[in-house]
């Protein structure tokens, strides 16, 4: 199979979909690997490393899309890339279709087979290709939140950990999955007063066991969200309904009750965001203010730490890329229900139930 790796063109995206070691293993499996010039540079991989690994460097993204039977990348195809997609071509990357009808329509019309990292599940129902990026985004949400709480960044001028004699910040984390748990551990490490909410009691029991003493677990219902959000300095949105739109836990009226200069980092923005006021932002202009609350809604948070992220992403995607290349889409989807769940769009139809449901609901 011919596998193509284009350079990412989404705003401030510095990751790459395949490391030289991945190209090496694919070449060893008998595949042809085409990598766009400079695709890996921002992650610390020069073209020469890919060539040494057995890949060929091609000059343009157009050539990658024209020749590749399978495109391996990081973020969803951007408007410039949509026109290059070819019927029957497999594209393996993050799509987050539930958040964009426009992208979904474009991919349906293009005739591609869209295999989405974010809905591929393992035997235990976990999402192994979302996990590493969630671990990074969760950690970064606190780093960024701490920064935007600073006065020059329009925050209320609070140090997360406080100092002797001055109380630490209140951090509220909505969703105790991978993002939420990673954020909680970071915030706790900085000595903040952390509240971690989820709707899964089993998950809360587990988190209660493993989290440090300055993390309190609370069952997530609208009253609890309201009580804690009103007193929060930093709120992290980290909920997920796999394949679906994020529920709006922070309403506009609740936002008005929050204190001026508080910061809301909505990591779940890639699934539409968990506040009524969330809208996607980029690393270039990461924040905006609504009702005095600083919103940070960057859709590709891990892209900023591209070296760490590319390693973490490719460690997880690598085995699936090889499997997809060797088996082809039908045999791949037959491996397990979790493999089948990764196939979001095929032959002009939505093939993932949660994605279809999200669009049916509008
Ligand atoms: N912006 C970015 O750069 C970026 C990077 C990585 C992940 N993400 C996104 O972050 C979100 C969270 O990812 P994750 O890996 O932690 O998912 P996860 O499945 O591990 O965790 C989600 C948690 O949300 C909980 N949940 C669901 N509905 C809830 C509700 N109504 N109230 C409270 N909790 C609820 C679930 O029980 C689960 O524990 C996803 O949307 C993911 O795509 C964004």
CSV table of C-alpha atoms and ligand atoms in Angstrom, one decimal:
chain,number,residue,atom,x,y,z
A,1,UNK,CA,0.0,0.0,0.0
A,2,UNK,CA,1.1,3.6,-0.6
A,3,UNK,CA,1.0,5.6,2.6
A,4,UNK,CA,1.2,9.3,2.6
A,5,UNK,CA,2.1,11.7,5.4
A,6,UNK,CA,1.3,15.4,4.7
A,7,UNK,CA,2.7,18.3,6.7
A,8,UNK,CA,0.0,19.6,9.1
A,9,UNK,CA,-1.4,22.9,8.0
A,10,UNK,CA,-4.0,23.6,10.8
A,11,UNK,CA,-3.1,26.9,12.6
A,12,UNK,CA,-0.2,26.4,15.0
A,13,UNK,CA,-0.2,22.6,14.5
A,14,UNK,CA,3.4,21.3,14.9
A,15,UNK,CA,2.9,17.6,15.2
A,16,UNK,CA,3.4,15.0,12.4
A,17,UNK,CA,1.4,11.8,11.9
A,18,UNK,CA,4.3,9.4,11.5
A,19,UNK,CA,7.8,9.3,13.0
A,20,UNK,CA,10.8,7.9,11.1
A,21,UNK,CA,10.5,4.7,13.1
A,22,UNK,CA,7.0,4.3,11.9
A,23,UNK,CA,8.1,4.8,8.3
A,24,UNK,CA,10.8,2.2,8.9
A,25,UNK,CA,8.4,-0.4,10.2
A,26,UNK,CA,5.9,0.2,7.3
A,27,UNK,CA,8.7,-0.1,4.8
A,28,UNK,CA,9.7,-3.3,6.4
A,29,UNK,CA,6.1,-4.6,6.0
A,30,UNK,CA,6.5,-4.0,2.3
A,31,UNK,CA,4.6,-0.6,2.0
A,32,UNK,CA,5.7,2.5,0.2
A,33,UNK,CA,5.8,5.6,2.5
A,34,UNK,CA,5.7,9.2,1.1
A,35,UNK,CA,6.4,12.1,3.4
A,36,UNK,CA,5.9,15.7,2.5
A,37,UNK,CA,9.0,17.8,2.7
A,38,UNK,CA,9.5,19.3,6.2
A,39,UNK,CA,6.5,17.4,7.6
A,40,UNK,CA,8.4,16.3,10.7
A,41,UNK,CA,10.7,19.3,11.2
A,42,UNK,CA,8.6,21.1,13.9
A,43,UNK,CA,8.6,17.8,15.9
A,44,UNK,CA,12.3,17.4,15.6
A,45,UNK,CA,12.4,15.0,12.6
A,46,UNK,CA,14.4,16.1,9.5
A,47,UNK,CA,13.6,14.7,6.1
A,48,UNK,CA,16.9,12.9,6.1
A,49,UNK,CA,15.7,10.7,9.0
A,50,UNK,CA,12.7,9.6,7.0
A,51,UNK,CA,14.8,8.8,3.9
A,52,UNK,CA,17.2,6.8,6.1
A,53,UNK,CA,14.1,4.9,7.4
A,54,UNK,CA,13.1,4.0,3.8
A,55,UNK,CA,10.5,6.7,3.0
A,56,UNK,CA,10.5,9.0,0.0
A,57,UNK,CA,10.2,12.7,0.4
A,58,UNK,CA,7.7,14.5,-1.9
A,59,UNK,CA,7.5,18.2,-2.6
A,60,UNK,CA,3.9,19.0,-2.0
A,61,UNK,CA,0.8,18.0,-0.1
A,62,UNK,CA,-1.0,17.7,-3.4
A,63,UNK,CA,1.3,15.0,-4.4
A,64,UNK,CA,0.9,13.1,-1.2
A,65,UNK,CA,-2.9,13.2,-1.6
A,66,UNK,CA,-2.7,12.3,-5.3
A,67,UNK,CA,-0.6,9.2,-4.7
A,68,UNK,CA,-1.4,7.9,-1.3
A,69,UNK,CA,-4.0,5.1,-0.8
A,70,UNK,CA,-3.9,5.8,2.9
A,71,UNK,CA,-3.2,9.3,4.4
A,72,UNK,CA,-1.9,9.3,7.9
A,73,UNK,CA,-2.0,12.7,9.6
A,74,UNK,CA,-2.9,14.3,12.9
A,75,UNK,CA,-5.7,16.8,12.6
A,76,UNK,CA,-8.8,16.8,10.4
A,77,UNK,CA,-8.4,17.8,6.8
A,78,UNK,CA,-8.4,21.5,6.4
A,79,UNK,CA,-10.4,23.4,3.7
A,80,UNK,CA,-7.3,23.4,1.4
A,81,UNK,CA,-7.0,19.7,1.8
A,82,UNK,CA,-10.6,18.7,1.3
A,83,UNK,CA,-10.3,19.2,-2.5
A,84,UNK,CA,-7.4,16.8,-2.6
A,85,UNK,CA,-9.2,13.9,-1.1
A,86,UNK,CA,-10.0,11.1,-3.5
A,87,UNK,CA,-12.9,8.6,-3.4
A,88,UNK,CA,-11.9,5.3,-1.8
A,89,UNK,CA,-8.8,6.9,-0.1
A,90,UNK,CA,-8.4,6.0,3.6
A,91,UNK,CA,-7.6,8.9,5.9
A,92,UNK,CA,-6.5,8.1,9.4
A,93,UNK,CA,-6.4,11.0,11.8
A,94,UNK,CA,-8.5,13.0,14.4
A,95,UNK,CA,-11.8,14.1,12.8
A,96,UNK,CA,-14.1,15.0,15.7
A,97,UNK,CA,-17.1,14.9,13.2
A,98,UNK,CA,-19.7,15.6,15.9
A,99,UNK,CA,-18.3,19.2,16.2
A,100,UNK,CA,-18.5,20.1,12.5
A,101,UNK,CA,-21.3,19.4,10.1
A,102,UNK,CA,-19.3,21.2,7.4
A,103,UNK,CA,-16.4,18.8,7.7
A,104,UNK,CA,-18.7,15.8,7.9
A,105,UNK,CA,-20.5,16.9,4.7
A,106,UNK,CA,-17.2,17.5,2.9
A,107,UNK,CA,-15.8,14.1,3.8
A,108,UNK,CA,-19.1,12.4,2.9
A,109,UNK,CA,-19.0,14.1,-0.5
A,110,UNK,CA,-15.3,13.3,-1.1
A,111,UNK,CA,-16.0,9.5,-0.9
A,112,UNK,CA,-13.1,8.9,1.5
A,113,UNK,CA,-13.0,6.3,4.2
A,114,UNK,CA,-12.5,8.4,7.3
A,115,UNK,CA,-10.9,6.3,10.1
A,116,UNK,CA,-11.0,8.4,13.3
A,117,UNK,CA,-8.4,8.2,16.0
A,118,UNK,CA,-10.9,9.5,18.6
A,119,UNK,CA,-13.5,6.7,18.3
A,120,UNK,CA,-11.2,3.7,17.9
A,121,UNK,CA,-11.7,1.6,21.1
A,122,UNK,CA,-9.8,-1.3,22.6
A,123,UNK,CA,-11.2,-4.5,24.1
A,124,UNK,CA,-12.1,-2.7,27.4
A,125,UNK,CA,-13.9,0.1,25.6
A,126,UNK,CA,-11.1,2.6,26.2
A,127,UNK,CA,-10.0,5.0,23.5
A,128,UNK,CA,-6.3,4.3,23.1
A,129,UNK,CA,-5.6,6.9,20.5
A,130,UNK,CA,-7.3,9.7,22.4
A,131,UNK,CA,-5.6,8.8,25.7
A,132,UNK,CA,-2.1,10.1,25.1
A,133,UNK,CA,-3.3,13.5,23.8
A,134,UNK,CA,-5.7,13.7,26.7
A,135,UNK,CA,-2.9,13.1,29.1
A,136,UNK,CA,-1.0,16.0,27.5
A,137,UNK,CA,-4.0,18.3,27.2
A,138,UNK,CA,-5.0,17.6,30.8
A,139,UNK,CA,-1.6,18.5,32.1
A,140,UNK,CA,-1.4,21.6,29.8
A,141,UNK,CA,-4.8,22.8,30.8
A,142,UNK,CA,-3.5,23.6,34.3
A,143,UNK,CA,-0.2,25.1,32.9
A,144,UNK,CA,-2.3,27.4,30.6
A,145,UNK,CA,-5.0,28.1,33.2
A,146,UNK,CA,-2.3,29.2,35.7
A,147,UNK,CA,-0.9,31.5,33.1
A,148,UNK,CA,-4.2,33.1,32.2
A,149,UNK,CA,-5.0,33.7,35.9
A,150,UNK,CA,-2.2,36.2,35.9
A,151,UNK,CA,-3.3,39.8,35.8
A,152,UNK,CA,-1.4,40.8,32.7
A,153,UNK,CA,-3.2,38.0,30.9
A,154,UNK,CA,-6.6,39.4,32.0
A,155,UNK,CA,-7.0,36.9,34.9
A,156,UNK,CA,-7.9,37.8,38.4
A,157,UNK,CA,-4.2,37.7,39.5
A,158,UNK,CA,-4.1,34.5,41.5
A,159,UNK,CA,-1.3,32.0,42.1
A,160,UNK,CA,-2.7,28.5,41.9
A,161,UNK,CA,-0.9,27.2,45.0
A,162,UNK,CA,-1.2,30.3,47.2
A,163,UNK,CA,1.6,31.0,49.7
A,164,UNK,CA,1.8,30.6,53.5
A,165,UNK,CA,-1.0,32.8,54.9
A,166,UNK,CA,-2.8,33.1,51.5
A,167,UNK,CA,-5.3,30.5,50.3
A,168,UNK,CA,-4.6,28.5,47.1
A,169,UNK,CA,-6.9,28.8,44.1
A,170,UNK,CA,-10.1,26.8,43.7
A,171,UNK,CA,-9.8,24.6,40.6
A,172,UNK,CA,-13.0,22.8,39.4
A,173,UNK,CA,-12.6,20.0,36.8
A,174,UNK,CA,-15.7,18.8,35.0
A,175,UNK,CA,-15.1,15.2,33.9
A,176,UNK,CA,-12.8,12.8,35.6
A,177,UNK,CA,-11.5,10.8,32.6
A,178,UNK,CA,-8.0,11.0,31.2
A,179,UNK,CA,-8.0,14.8,30.8
A,180,UNK,CA,-9.6,15.4,34.1
A,181,UNK,CA,-7.4,13.1,36.1
A,182,UNK,CA,-4.2,14.4,34.5
A,183,UNK,CA,-5.4,18.0,35.2
A,184,UNK,CA,-6.3,17.1,38.8
A,185,UNK,CA,-2.9,15.6,39.4
A,186,UNK,CA,-1.1,18.7,38.0
A,187,UNK,CA,-3.2,21.2,39.9
A,188,UNK,CA,-2.8,19.2,43.1
A,189,UNK,CA,0.9,19.1,42.6
A,190,UNK,CA,0.9,22.9,42.4
A,191,UNK,CA,-1.0,22.9,45.8
A,192,UNK,CA,-4.4,24.2,44.4
A,193,UNK,CA,-7.7,23.2,46.1
A,194,UNK,CA,-9.1,20.8,43.5
A,195,UNK,CA,-12.6,19.6,42.9
A,196,UNK,CA,-13.0,16.8,40.4
A,197,UNK,CA,-16.5,16.0,39.1
A,198,UNK,CA,-17.9,13.1,37.1
A,199,UNK,CA,-21.2,11.3,36.6
A,200,UNK,CA,-19.7,7.8,36.9
A,201,UNK,CA,-19.7,6.7,40.5
A,202,UNK,CA,-17.3,3.9,39.8
A,203,UNK,CA,-14.9,6.4,38.3
A,204,UNK,CA,-15.3,8.7,41.3
A,205,UNK,CA,-14.6,5.9,43.7
A,206,UNK,CA,-11.4,5.0,41.8
A,207,UNK,CA,-10.3,8.7,41.6
A,208,UNK,CA,-11.0,9.1,45.3
A,209,UNK,CA,-8.6,6.2,46.0
A,210,UNK,CA,-5.7,7.4,43.8
A,211,UNK,CA,-5.8,11.2,44.1
A,212,UNK,CA,-3.8,13.3,46.6
A,213,UNK,CA,-5.6,14.8,49.7
A,214,UNK,CA,-6.1,18.2,48.1
A,215,UNK,CA,-8.5,16.7,45.4
A,216,UNK,CA,-12.1,16.2,46.4
A,217,UNK,CA,-14.4,14.1,44.2
A,218,UNK,CA,-18.0,15.3,43.7
A,219,UNK,CA,-20.8,13.8,41.8
A,220,UNK,CA,-21.6,16.0,38.8
A,221,UNK,CA,-25.2,17.4,38.7
A,222,UNK,CA,-26.4,20.8,37.7
A,223,UNK,CA,-26.7,22.0,41.4
A,224,UNK,CA,-23.1,20.9,42.2
A,225,UNK,CA,-21.7,22.5,39.1
A,226,UNK,CA,-23.4,25.7,40.0
A,227,UNK,CA,-22.2,25.7,43.6
A,228,UNK,CA,-18.6,25.0,42.8
A,229,UNK,CA,-18.4,27.0,39.6
A,230,UNK,CA,-19.4,30.2,41.4
A,231,UNK,CA,-16.5,29.8,43.8
A,232,UNK,CA,-13.9,28.6,41.2
A,233,UNK,CA,-10.9,30.5,40.0
A,234,UNK,CA,-10.1,28.0,37.3
A,235,UNK,CA,-12.6,25.7,35.6
A,236,UNK,CA,-11.5,22.9,33.3
A,237,UNK,CA,-14.0,21.4,30.8
A,238,UNK,CA,-13.0,17.7,30.4
A,239,UNK,CA,-16.2,15.8,29.7
A,240,UNK,CA,-16.7,13.4,26.9
A,241,UNK,CA,-19.6,11.4,25.4
A,242,UNK,CA,-17.6,9.3,22.8
A,243,UNK,CA,-18.4,10.5,19.3
A,244,UNK,CA,-21.1,12.8,20.6
A,245,UNK,CA,-21.4,16.6,21.3
A,246,UNK,CA,-20.2,17.6,24.7
A,247,UNK,CA,-23.0,18.5,27.1
A,248,UNK,CA,-23.4,22.2,28.1
A,249,UNK,CA,-22.6,22.1,31.8
A,250,UNK,CA,-21.8,25.8,32.0
A,251,UNK,CA,-24.8,27.8,30.9
A,252,UNK,CA,-24.7,31.5,30.1
A,253,UNK,CA,-26.6,32.3,33.3
A,254,UNK,CA,-24.1,30.3,35.4
A,255,UNK,CA,-21.2,32.1,33.7
A,256,UNK,CA,-22.7,35.4,34.8
A,257,UNK,CA,-22.6,34.1,38.4
A,258,UNK,CA,-18.9,33.3,38.2
A,259,UNK,CA,-16.3,35.8,39.5
A,260,UNK,CA,-14.7,38.2,37.1
A,261,UNK,CA,-11.2,37.2,36.0
A,262,UNK,CA,-11.8,33.5,36.5
A,263,UNK,CA,-10.4,31.3,33.8
A,264,UNK,CA,-12.3,28.6,31.9
A,265,UNK,CA,-10.1,26.2,29.9
A,266,UNK,CA,-12.5,24.1,27.7
A,267,UNK,CA,-10.5,21.1,26.7
A,268,UNK,CA,-13.7,19.4,25.4
A,269,UNK,CA,-14.0,22.1,22.7
A,270,UNK,CA,-13.0,19.6,20.0
A,271,UNK,CA,-16.4,17.9,20.7
A,272,UNK,CA,-18.2,21.3,20.6
A,273,UNK,CA,-17.3,22.4,24.2
A,274,UNK,CA,-19.1,22.1,27.5
A,275,UNK,CA,-20.2,25.8,27.9
A,276,UNK,CA,-22.8,27.7,26.0
A,277,UNK,CA,-20.2,30.3,25.4
A,278,UNK,CA,-17.4,28.1,24.1
A,279,UNK,CA,-16.0,28.6,20.6
A,280,UNK,CA,-12.8,27.2,19.1
A,281,UNK,CA,-9.6,29.2,19.4
A,282,UNK,CA,-6.0,28.7,18.2
A,283,UNK,CA,-2.6,28.9,19.9
A,284,UNK,CA,-2.1,32.3,18.1
A,285,UNK,CA,-5.2,33.9,19.8
A,286,UNK,CA,-6.0,31.3,22.5
A,287,UNK,CA,-8.4,33.3,24.6
A,288,UNK,CA,-11.5,35.6,24.6
A,289,UNK,CA,-13.6,37.1,27.4
A,290,UNK,CA,-17.3,36.6,27.9
A,291,UNK,CA,-19.0,38.1,31.0
A,292,UNK,CA,-15.6,38.7,32.6
A,293,UNK,CA,-14.5,35.1,32.3
A,294,UNK,CA,-11.4,34.3,30.3
A,295,UNK,CA,-12.2,31.5,27.9
A,296,UNK,CA,-9.3,29.3,26.6
A,297,UNK,CA,-10.7,27.0,23.9
A,298,UNK,CA,-7.7,25.8,21.8
A,299,UNK,CA,-8.8,22.7,19.8
A,300,UNK,CA,-5.3,21.3,19.5
A,301,UNK,CA,-3.7,22.0,22.8
A,302,UNK,CA,-1.0,19.2,22.5
A,303,UNK,CA,0.2,20.7,19.2
A,304,UNK,CA,2.1,23.3,21.2
A,305,UNK,CA,4.3,20.7,22.7
A,306,UNK,CA,4.9,19.0,19.4
A,307,UNK,CA,7.9,16.9,20.3
A,308,UNK,CA,6.3,15.3,23.3
A,309,UNK,CA,3.0,15.0,21.5
A,310,UNK,CA,4.3,13.4,18.3
A,311,UNK,CA,6.1,10.8,20.3
A,312,UNK,CA,3.1,10.1,22.5
A,313,UNK,CA,0.6,10.0,19.6
A,314,UNK,CA,2.7,7.8,17.3
A,315,UNK,CA,3.6,5.4,20.1
A,316,UNK,CA,-0.2,4.8,20.2
A,317,UNK,CA,-1.2,5.0,16.5
A,318,UNK,CA,1.8,3.1,15.1
A,319,UNK,CA,0.5,-0.4,15.6
A,320,UNK,CA,-3.0,0.5,14.2
A,321,UNK,CA,-1.4,2.3,11.1
A,322,UNK,CA,0.5,-1.0,10.4
A,323,UNK,CA,-2.6,-3.1,10.9
A,324,UNK,CA,-4.7,-0.8,8.6
A,325,UNK,CA,-2.0,-0.8,5.9
A,326,UNK,CA,-1.7,-4.6,6.0
A,327,UNK,CA,-5.3,-5.6,6.3
A,328,UNK,CA,-7.2,-2.9,4.4
A,329,UNK,CA,-10.3,-1.3,5.7
A,330,UNK,CA,-12.8,-4.2,5.6
A,331,UNK,CA,-10.5,-6.7,7.4
A,332,UNK,CA,-9.4,-4.0,9.8
A,333,UNK,CA,-13.0,-3.2,10.8
A,334,UNK,CA,-13.7,-6.9,11.3
A,335,UNK,CA,-10.9,-7.3,13.9
A,336,UNK,CA,-13.1,-6.1,16.8
A,337,UNK,CA,-16.1,-3.8,17.4
A,338,UNK,CA,-13.6,-1.2,18.6
A,339,UNK,CA,-11.8,-1.3,15.3
A,340,UNK,CA,-15.1,-1.0,13.5
A,341,UNK,CA,-16.0,2.1,15.7
A,342,UNK,CA,-13.1,3.9,14.2
A,343,UNK,CA,-14.6,3.9,10.8
A,344,UNK,CA,-16.7,7.0,10.8
A,345,UNK,CA,-17.4,7.6,7.1
A,346,UNK,CA,-17.4,5.2,4.2
A,347,UNK,CA,-18.9,5.2,0.7
A,348,UNK,CA,-20.6,8.5,1.4
A,349,UNK,CA,-22.3,7.3,4.6
A,350,UNK,CA,-21.8,7.9,8.3
A,351,UNK,CA,-20.9,4.5,9.7
A,352,UNK,CA,-20.4,5.3,13.4
A,353,UNK,CA,-23.6,5.3,15.4
A,354,UNK,CA,-22.6,8.1,17.9
A,355,UNK,CA,-21.5,10.4,15.0
A,356,UNK,CA,-24.7,9.7,13.1
A,357,UNK,CA,-26.7,10.4,16.3
A,358,UNK,CA,-24.9,13.7,17.0
A,359,UNK,CA,-25.8,14.9,13.5
A,360,UNK,CA,-29.3,13.7,13.7
A,361,UNK,CA,-29.7,15.7,16.9
A,362,UNK,CA,-28.2,18.8,15.1
B,1,LIG,N1,-8.6,20.5,23.0
B,1,LIG,C1,-7.6,19.6,22.9
B,1,LIG,O1,-6.6,19.8,22.4
B,1,LIG,C2,-7.9,18.2,23.4
B,1,LIG,C3,-6.9,17.2,23.5
B,1,LIG,C4,-7.2,16.0,24.0
B,1,LIG,C5,-8.5,15.6,24.4
B,1,LIG,N2,-9.5,16.6,24.2
B,1,LIG,C6,-10.9,16.3,24.5
B,1,LIG,O2,-11.1,16.3,25.9
B,1,LIG,C7,-12.3,15.7,26.2
B,1,LIG,C8,-12.1,14.7,27.3
B,1,LIG,O3,-11.3,13.6,26.9
B,1,LIG,P1,-10.9,12.4,27.8
B,1,LIG,O4,-9.9,11.6,27.1
B,1,LIG,O5,-10.6,12.8,29.2
B,1,LIG,O6,-12.2,11.5,27.8
B,1,LIG,P2,-12.6,10.4,28.9
B,1,LIG,O7,-13.6,9.5,28.2
B,1,LIG,O8,-11.4,9.7,29.4
B,1,LIG,O9,-13.3,11.1,30.1
B,1,LIG,C9,-14.5,11.8,29.9
B,1,LIG,C10,-15.2,11.8,31.3
B,1,LIG,O10,-16.4,12.6,31.2
B,1,LIG,C11,-17.3,12.1,32.0
B,1,LIG,N3,-18.6,12.6,31.7
B,1,LIG,C12,-19.4,12.4,30.6
B,1,LIG,N4,-20.5,13.2,30.7
B,1,LIG,C13,-20.4,13.9,31.8
B,1,LIG,C14,-21.2,14.9,32.5
B,1,LIG,N5,-22.4,15.2,32.0
B,1,LIG,N6,-20.8,15.4,33.6
B,1,LIG,C15,-19.6,15.1,34.2
B,1,LIG,N7,-18.8,14.1,33.6
B,1,LIG,C16,-19.2,13.6,32.5
B,1,LIG,C17,-17.2,10.6,31.7
B,1,LIG,O11,-17.8,9.8,32.8
B,1,LIG,C18,-15.7,10.4,31.7
B,1,LIG,O12,-15.2,10.0,32.9
B,1,LIG,C19,-12.7,15.0,24.9
B,1,LIG,O13,-13.7,15.8,24.2
B,1,LIG,C20,-11.4,15.0,24.1
B,1,LIG,O14,-11.7,15.0,22.7
B,1,LIG,C21,-9.2,17.8,23.7
